XYZ file of N, CA and C in Angstrom:
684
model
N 56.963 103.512 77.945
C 56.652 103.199 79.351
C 57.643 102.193 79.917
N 57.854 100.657 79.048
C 58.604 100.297 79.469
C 60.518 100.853 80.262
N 60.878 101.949 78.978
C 62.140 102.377 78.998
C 62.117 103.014 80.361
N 60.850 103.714 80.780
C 60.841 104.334 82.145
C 60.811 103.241 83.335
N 60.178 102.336 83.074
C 60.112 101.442 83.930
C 61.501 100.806 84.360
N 62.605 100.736 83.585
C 63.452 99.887 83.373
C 64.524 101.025 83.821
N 64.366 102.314 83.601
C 64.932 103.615 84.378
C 65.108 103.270 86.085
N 63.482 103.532 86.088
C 63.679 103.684 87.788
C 64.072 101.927 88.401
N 64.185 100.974 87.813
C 64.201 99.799 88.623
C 66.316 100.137 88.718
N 66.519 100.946 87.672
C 67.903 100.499 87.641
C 68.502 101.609 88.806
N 67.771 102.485 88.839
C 67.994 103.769 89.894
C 67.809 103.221 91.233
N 66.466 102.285 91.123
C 67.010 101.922 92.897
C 67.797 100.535 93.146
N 68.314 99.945 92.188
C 69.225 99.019 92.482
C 70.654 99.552 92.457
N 70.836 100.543 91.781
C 72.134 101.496 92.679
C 71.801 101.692 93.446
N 70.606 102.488 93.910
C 70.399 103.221 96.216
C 70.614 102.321 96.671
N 69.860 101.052 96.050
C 70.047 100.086 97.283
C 71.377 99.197 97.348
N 72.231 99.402 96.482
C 73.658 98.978 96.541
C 74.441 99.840 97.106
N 74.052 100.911 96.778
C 74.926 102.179 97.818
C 74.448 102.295 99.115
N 73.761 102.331 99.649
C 72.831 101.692 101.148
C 73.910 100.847 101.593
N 73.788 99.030 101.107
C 75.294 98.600 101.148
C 76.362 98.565 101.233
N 76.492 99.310 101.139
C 78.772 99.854 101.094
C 78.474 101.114 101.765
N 77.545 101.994 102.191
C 77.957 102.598 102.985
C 78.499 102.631 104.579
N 78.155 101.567 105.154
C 77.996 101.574 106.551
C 79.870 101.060 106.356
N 80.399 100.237 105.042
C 82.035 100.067 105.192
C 82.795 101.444 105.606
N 83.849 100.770 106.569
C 84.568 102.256 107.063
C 85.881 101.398 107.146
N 87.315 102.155 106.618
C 88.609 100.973 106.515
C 88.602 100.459 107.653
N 89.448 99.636 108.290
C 89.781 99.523 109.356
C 91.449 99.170 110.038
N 91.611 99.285 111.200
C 93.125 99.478 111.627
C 93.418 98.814 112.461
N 93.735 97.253 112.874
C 94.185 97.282 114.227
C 95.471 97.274 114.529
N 96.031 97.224 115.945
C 97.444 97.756 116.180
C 97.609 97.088 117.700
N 99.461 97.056 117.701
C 99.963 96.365 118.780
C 100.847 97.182 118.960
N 101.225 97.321 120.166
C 102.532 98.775 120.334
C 103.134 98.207 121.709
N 104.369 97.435 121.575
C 105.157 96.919 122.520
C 106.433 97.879 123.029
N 106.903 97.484 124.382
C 108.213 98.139 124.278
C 108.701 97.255 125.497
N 110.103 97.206 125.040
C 111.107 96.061 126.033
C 112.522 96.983 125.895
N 112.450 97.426 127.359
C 113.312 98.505 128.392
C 114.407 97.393 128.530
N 115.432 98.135 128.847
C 117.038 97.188 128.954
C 117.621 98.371 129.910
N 117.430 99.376 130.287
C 118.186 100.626 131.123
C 117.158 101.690 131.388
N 117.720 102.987 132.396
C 116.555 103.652 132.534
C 117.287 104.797 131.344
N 116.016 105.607 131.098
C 116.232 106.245 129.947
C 115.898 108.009 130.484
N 116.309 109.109 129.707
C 115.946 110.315 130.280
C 116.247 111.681 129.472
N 116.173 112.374 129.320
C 116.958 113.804 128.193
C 117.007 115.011 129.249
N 118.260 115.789 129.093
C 117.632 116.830 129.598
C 118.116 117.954 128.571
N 117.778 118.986 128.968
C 117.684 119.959 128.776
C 118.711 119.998 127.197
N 118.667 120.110 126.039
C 119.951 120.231 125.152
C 120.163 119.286 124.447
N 119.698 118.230 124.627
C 120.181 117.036 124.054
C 119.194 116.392 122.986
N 119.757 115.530 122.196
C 118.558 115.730 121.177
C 118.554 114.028 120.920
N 117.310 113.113 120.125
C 118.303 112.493 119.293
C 118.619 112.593 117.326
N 118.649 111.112 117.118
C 118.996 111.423 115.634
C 117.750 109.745 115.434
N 117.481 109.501 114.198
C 116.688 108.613 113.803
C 117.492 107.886 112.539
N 118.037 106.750 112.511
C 118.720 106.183 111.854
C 117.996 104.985 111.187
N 118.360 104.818 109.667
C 117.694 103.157 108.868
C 118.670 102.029 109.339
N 117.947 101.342 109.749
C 118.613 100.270 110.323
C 118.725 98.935 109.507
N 117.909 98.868 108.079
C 117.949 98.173 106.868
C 118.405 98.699 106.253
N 119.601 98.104 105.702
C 120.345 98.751 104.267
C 120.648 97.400 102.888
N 119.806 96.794 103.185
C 120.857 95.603 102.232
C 119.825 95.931 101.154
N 119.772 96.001 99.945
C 119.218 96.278 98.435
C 117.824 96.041 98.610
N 116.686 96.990 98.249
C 115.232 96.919 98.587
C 114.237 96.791 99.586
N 115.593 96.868 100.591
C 114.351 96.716 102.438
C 115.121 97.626 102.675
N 115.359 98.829 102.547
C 116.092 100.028 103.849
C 114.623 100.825 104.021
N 115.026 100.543 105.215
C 113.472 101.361 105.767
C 113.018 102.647 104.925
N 111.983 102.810 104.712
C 111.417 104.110 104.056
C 111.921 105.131 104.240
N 112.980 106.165 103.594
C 113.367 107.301 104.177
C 111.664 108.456 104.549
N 110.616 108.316 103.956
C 109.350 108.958 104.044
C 108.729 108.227 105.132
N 109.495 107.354 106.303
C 108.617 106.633 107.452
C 109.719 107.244 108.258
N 110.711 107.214 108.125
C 111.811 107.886 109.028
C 111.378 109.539 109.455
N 111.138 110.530 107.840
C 110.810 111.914 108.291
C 109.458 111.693 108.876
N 108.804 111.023 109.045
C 108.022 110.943 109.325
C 107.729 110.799 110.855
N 108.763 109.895 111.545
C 108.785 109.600 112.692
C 109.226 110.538 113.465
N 110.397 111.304 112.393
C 111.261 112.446 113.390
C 110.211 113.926 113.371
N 109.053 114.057 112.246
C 108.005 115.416 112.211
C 107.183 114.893 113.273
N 107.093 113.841 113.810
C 106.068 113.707 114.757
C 106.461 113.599 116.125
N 107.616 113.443 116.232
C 108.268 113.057 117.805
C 109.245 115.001 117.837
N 109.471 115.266 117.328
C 109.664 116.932 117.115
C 108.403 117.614 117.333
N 107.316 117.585 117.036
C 106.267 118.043 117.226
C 105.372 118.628 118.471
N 104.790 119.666 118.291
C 104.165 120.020 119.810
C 104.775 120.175 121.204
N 104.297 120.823 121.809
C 104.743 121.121 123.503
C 105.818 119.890 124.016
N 105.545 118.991 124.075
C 106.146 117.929 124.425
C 107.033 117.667 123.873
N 107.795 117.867 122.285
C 108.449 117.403 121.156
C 109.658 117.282 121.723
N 110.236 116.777 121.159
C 112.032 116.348 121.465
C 112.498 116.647 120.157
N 113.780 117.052 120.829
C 114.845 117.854 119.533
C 115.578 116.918 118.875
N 115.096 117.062 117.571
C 115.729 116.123 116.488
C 116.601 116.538 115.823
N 117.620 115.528 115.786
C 119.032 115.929 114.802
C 118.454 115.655 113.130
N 118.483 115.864 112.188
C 118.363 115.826 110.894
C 119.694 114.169 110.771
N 118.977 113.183 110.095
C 119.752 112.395 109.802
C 120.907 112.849 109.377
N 120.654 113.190 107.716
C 122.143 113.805 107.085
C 123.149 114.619 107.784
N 122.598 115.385 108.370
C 123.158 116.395 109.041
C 124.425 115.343 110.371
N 123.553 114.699 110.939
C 124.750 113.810 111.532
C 125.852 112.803 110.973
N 125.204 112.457 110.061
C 126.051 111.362 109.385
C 127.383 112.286 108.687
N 126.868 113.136 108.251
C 128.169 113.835 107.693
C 129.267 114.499 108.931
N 128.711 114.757 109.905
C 129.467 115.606 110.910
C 130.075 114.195 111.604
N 129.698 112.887 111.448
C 130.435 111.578 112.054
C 130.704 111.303 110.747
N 131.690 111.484 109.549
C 131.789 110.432 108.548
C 133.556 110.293 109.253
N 133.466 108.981 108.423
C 132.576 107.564 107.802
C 131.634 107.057 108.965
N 131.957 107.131 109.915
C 131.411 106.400 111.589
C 129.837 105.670 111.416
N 128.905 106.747 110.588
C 127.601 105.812 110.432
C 127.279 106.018 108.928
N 128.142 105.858 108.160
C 127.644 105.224 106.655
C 127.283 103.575 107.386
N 126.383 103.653 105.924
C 125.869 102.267 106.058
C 126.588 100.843 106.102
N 128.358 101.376 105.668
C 128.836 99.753 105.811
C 130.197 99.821 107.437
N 129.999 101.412 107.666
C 130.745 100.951 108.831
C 130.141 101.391 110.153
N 128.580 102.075 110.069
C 128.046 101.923 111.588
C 128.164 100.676 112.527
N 128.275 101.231 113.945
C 128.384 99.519 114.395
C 127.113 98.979 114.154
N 127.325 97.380 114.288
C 126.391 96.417 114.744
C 125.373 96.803 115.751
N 125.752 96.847 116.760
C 124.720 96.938 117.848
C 126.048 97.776 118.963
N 125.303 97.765 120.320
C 126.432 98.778 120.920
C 127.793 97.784 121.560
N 127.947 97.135 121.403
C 129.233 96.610 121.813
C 130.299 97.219 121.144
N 130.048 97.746 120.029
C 130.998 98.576 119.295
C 131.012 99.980 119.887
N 130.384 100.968 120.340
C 129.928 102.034 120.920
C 131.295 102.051 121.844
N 132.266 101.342 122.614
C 132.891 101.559 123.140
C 134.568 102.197 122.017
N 134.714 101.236 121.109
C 135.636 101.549 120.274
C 135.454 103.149 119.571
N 133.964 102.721 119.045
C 133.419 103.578 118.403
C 134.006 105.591 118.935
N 133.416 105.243 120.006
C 134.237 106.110 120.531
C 135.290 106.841 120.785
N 136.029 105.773 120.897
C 137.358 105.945 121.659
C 138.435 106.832 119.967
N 137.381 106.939 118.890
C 138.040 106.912 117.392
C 138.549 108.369 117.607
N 139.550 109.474 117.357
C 139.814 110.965 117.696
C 138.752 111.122 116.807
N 138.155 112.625 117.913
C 137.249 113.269 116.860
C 135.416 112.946 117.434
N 135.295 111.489 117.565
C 134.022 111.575 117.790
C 133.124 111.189 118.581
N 133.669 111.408 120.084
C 133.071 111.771 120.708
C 132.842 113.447 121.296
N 133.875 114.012 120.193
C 133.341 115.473 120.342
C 132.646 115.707 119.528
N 132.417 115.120 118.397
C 131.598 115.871 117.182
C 130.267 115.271 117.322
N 129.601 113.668 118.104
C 128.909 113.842 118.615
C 128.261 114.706 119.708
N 129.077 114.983 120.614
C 128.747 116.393 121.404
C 128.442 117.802 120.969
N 129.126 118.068 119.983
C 128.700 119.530 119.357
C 127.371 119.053 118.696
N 127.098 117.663 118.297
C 125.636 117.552 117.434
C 124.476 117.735 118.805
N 124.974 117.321 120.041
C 123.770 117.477 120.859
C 123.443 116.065 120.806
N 123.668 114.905 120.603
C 122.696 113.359 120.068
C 122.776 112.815 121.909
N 121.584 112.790 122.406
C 121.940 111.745 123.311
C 121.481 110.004 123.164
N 120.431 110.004 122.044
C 120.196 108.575 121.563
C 120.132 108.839 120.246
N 120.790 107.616 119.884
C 120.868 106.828 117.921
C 119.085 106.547 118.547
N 118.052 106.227 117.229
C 117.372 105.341 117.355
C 117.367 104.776 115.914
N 117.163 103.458 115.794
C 117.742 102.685 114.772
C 115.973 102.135 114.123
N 115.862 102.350 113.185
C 114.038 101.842 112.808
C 114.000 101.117 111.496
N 113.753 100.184 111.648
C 113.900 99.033 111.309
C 112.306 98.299 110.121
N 112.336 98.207 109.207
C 110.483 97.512 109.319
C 110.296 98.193 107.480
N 108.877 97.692 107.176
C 108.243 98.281 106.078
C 106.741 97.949 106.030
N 106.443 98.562 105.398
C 104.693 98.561 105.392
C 104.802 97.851 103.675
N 103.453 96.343 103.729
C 103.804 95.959 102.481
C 102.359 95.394 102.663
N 101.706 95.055 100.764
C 100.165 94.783 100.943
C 100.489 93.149 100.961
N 99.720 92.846 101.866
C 99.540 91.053 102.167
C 98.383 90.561 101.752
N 97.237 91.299 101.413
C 96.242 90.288 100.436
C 95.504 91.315 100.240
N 94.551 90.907 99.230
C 93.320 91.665 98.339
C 92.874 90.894 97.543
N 91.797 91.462 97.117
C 90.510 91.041 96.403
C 89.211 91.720 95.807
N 88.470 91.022 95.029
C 87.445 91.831 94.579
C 87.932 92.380 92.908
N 86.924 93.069 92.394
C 86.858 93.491 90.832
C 86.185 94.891 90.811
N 86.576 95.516 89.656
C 86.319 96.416 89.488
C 86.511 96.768 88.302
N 85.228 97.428 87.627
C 85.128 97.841 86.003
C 84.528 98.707 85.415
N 85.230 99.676 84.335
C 84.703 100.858 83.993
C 84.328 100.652 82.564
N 83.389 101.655 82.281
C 82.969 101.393 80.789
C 82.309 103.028 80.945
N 82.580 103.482 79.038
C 81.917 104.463 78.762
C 81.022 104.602 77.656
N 80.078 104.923 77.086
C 79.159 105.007 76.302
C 78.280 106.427 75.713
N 77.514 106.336 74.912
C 76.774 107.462 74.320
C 76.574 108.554 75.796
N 75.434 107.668 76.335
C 75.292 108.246 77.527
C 75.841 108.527 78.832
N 76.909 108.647 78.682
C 77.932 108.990 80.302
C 78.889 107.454 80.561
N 79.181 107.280 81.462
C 80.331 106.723 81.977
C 80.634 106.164 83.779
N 81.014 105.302 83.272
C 80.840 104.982 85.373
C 81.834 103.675 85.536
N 81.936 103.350 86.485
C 82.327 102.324 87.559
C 81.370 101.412 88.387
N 81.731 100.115 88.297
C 80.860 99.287 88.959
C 81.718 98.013 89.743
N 81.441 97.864 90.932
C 82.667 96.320 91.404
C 82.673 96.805 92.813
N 83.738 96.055 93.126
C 84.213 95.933 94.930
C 85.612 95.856 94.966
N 86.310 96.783 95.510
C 88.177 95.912 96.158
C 88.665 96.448 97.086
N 89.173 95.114 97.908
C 89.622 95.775 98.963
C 91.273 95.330 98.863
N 92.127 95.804 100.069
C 93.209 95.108 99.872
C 93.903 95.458 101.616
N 94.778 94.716 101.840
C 95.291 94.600 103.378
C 96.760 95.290 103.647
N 97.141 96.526 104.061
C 98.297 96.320 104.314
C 98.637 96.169 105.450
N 100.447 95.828 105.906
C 100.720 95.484 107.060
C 101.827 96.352 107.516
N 101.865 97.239 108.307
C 103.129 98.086 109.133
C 103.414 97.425 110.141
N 104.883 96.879 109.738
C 105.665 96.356 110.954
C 106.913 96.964 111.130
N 107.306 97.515 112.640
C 108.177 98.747 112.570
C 108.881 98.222 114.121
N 110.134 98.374 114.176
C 110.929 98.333 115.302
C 111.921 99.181 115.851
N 112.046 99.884 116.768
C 112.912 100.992 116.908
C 114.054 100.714 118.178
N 114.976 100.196 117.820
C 116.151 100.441 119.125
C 116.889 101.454 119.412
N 116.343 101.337 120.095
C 117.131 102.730 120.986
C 118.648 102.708 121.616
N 119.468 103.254 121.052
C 120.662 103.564 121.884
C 121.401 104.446 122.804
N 121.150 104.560 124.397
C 122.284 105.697 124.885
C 123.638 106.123 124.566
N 123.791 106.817 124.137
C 125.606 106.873 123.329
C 126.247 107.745 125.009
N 125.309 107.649 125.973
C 125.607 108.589 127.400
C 126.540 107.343 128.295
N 125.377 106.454 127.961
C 125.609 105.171 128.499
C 126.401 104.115 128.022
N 126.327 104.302 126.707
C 127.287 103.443 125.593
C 126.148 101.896 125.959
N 125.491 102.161 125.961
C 124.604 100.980 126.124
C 123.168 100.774 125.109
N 122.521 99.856 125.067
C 121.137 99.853 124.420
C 119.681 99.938 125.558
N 119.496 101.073 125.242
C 118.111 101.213 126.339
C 116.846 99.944 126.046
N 116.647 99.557 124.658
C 115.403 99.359 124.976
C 114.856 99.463 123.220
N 113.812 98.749 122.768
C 113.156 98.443 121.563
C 112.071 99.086 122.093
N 110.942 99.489 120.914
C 109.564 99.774 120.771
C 109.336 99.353 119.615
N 108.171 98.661 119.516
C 108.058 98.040 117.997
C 105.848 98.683 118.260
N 105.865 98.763 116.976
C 104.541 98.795 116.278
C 104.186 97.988 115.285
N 103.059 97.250 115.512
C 102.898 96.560 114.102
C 100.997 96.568 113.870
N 100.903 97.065 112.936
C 99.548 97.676 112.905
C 98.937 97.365 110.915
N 97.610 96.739 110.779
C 97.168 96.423 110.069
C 95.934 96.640 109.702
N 95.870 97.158 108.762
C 95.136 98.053 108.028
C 94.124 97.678 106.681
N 92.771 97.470 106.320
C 92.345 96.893 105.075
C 91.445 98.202 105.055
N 91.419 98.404 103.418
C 91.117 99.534 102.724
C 89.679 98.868 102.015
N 88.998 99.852 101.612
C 87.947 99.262 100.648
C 87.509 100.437 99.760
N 87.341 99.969 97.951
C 87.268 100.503 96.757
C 85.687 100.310 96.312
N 84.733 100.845 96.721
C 83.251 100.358 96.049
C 82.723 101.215 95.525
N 82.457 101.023 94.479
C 82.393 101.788 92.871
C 80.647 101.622 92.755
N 80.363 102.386 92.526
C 78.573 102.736 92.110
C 78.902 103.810 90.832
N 79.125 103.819 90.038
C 79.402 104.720 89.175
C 80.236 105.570 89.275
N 80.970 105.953 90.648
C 81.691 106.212 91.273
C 82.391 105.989 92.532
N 83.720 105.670 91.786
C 84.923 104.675 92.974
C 84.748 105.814 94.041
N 84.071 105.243 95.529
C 84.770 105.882 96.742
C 85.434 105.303 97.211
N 87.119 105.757 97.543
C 87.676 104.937 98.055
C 87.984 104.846 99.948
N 87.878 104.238 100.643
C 88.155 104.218 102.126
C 89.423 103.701 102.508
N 90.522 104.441 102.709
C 91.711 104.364 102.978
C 91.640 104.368 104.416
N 92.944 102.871 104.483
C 93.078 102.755 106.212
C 94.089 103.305 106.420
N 95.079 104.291 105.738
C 96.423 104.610 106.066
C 96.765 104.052 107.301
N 97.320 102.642 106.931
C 97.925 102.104 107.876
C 99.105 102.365 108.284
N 100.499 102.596 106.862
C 101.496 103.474 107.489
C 101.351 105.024 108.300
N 100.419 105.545 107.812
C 100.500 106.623 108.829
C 100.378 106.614 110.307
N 99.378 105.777 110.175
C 98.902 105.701 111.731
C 99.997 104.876 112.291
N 100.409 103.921 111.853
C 101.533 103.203 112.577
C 102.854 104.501 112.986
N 103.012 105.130 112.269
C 104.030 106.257 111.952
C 104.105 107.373 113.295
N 102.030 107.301 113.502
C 101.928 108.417 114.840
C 102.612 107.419 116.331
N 101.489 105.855 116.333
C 101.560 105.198 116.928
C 103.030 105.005 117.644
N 103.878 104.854 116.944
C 105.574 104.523 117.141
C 106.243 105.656 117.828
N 105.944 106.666 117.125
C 106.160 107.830 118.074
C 105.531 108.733 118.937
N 104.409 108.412 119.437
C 103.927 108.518 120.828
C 104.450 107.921 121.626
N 105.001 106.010 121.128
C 105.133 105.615 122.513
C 106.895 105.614 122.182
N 107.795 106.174 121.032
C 109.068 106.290 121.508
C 109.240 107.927 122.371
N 108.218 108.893 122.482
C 108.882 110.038 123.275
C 108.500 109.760 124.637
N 107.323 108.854 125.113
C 106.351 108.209 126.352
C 108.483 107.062 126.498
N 108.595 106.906 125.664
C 110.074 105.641 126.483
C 111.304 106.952 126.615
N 111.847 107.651 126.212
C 112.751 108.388 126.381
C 112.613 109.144 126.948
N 111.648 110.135 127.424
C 111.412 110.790 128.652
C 111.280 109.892 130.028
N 110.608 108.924 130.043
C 110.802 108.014 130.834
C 110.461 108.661 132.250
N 109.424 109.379 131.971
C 108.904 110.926 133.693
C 108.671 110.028 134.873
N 108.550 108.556 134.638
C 108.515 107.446 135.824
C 109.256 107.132 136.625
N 110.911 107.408 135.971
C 112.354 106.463 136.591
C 112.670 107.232 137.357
């Protein structure tokens, strides 16, 4: 009698711990700026290209946040025509390897003037570089979590959560204009939660993703620019 007794007390102190952690849902918040320097516009043919704008050893932007930016701003009715990184860099070499792209556009005038490429930018179609800058990295966590197995089955018991942070900046360059249109930055933060009842459910805030949509909604909302 006792062993039964000691059954069901342990059965509803899981419900009622799972009761608990259910109402957790991750969460995301987000900031999505943009600071204009020129008016901006595409027409018909013109495409751009999406460039890492970190290269120095262990911060070059995510090449999987880059395809990422260019499958989503390509995307749907609205999409804008994307150059394939590689695909440009090779049709401009050396011009944007990583140790002789310019600085910023004050070079864009020389840059130019080099034989060769300002036509081979033209056959690519590029009417803006955009340069993206940033990384998504975890900034705190907490909590425990512990598994054990035995005669009778096997489980998980604990709590963890953990925080990440997407911070992302995108400058934009007219190569029409030889000028810099304008930044859009996203920075969006995200905490996940791991609560284990015999079984880990986990609640993912995919914070890089969403930062990933976020950035490029509001870079095709700045380059169409249907206002100016």
């Amino acid at each position: 009698m006792k062993e039964a007794s000691d059954k069901i007390a342990e059965v509803l102190q899981r419900s009622i711990c799972l009761l608990a952690v259910l109402p957790l849902t991750a969460c995301v918040t987000s900031r999505i700026e943009d600071s204009r320097q020129g008016v901006t516009g595409i027409a018909e043919g013109e495409g751009i290209v999406i460039m890492a704008k970190s290269y120095h050893l262990g911060n070059e932007t995510e090449s999987k946040f880059i395809r990422c930016v260019g499958d989503a701003i390509g995307r749907g009715s609205s999409g804008l025509r994307v150059i394939p990184n590689q695909q440009f860099v090779d049709a401009l070499f050396p011009w944007f390897e990583p140790r002789t792209a310019p600085a910023d556009t004050k070079g864009l005038p020389v840059l130019m003037a080099r034989p060769g490429v300002q036509q081979a930018i033209k056959s690519q179609g590029v009417r803006y570089v955009i340069w993206l800058d940033g990384a998504t990295d975890r900034v705190a966590g907490g909590g425990s979590l512990s598994c054990a197995a035995g005669p009778g089955g096997g489980g998980c018991f604990g709590f963890a959560w953990w925080q990440n942070d997407a911070n992302y900046e995108a400058s934009v360059w007219d190569l029409t204009g030889l000028e810099d249109a304008g930044t859009v930055s996203a920075d969006f933060s995200g905490t996940s939660f791991l609560p284990a009842i015999v079984i880990p459910i986990p609640l993912f805030a995919r914070t890089q993703a969403k930062a990933c949509k976020g950035l490029s909604d509001q870079l095709k909302l700045f380059i169409v620019d249907d206002e100016a």
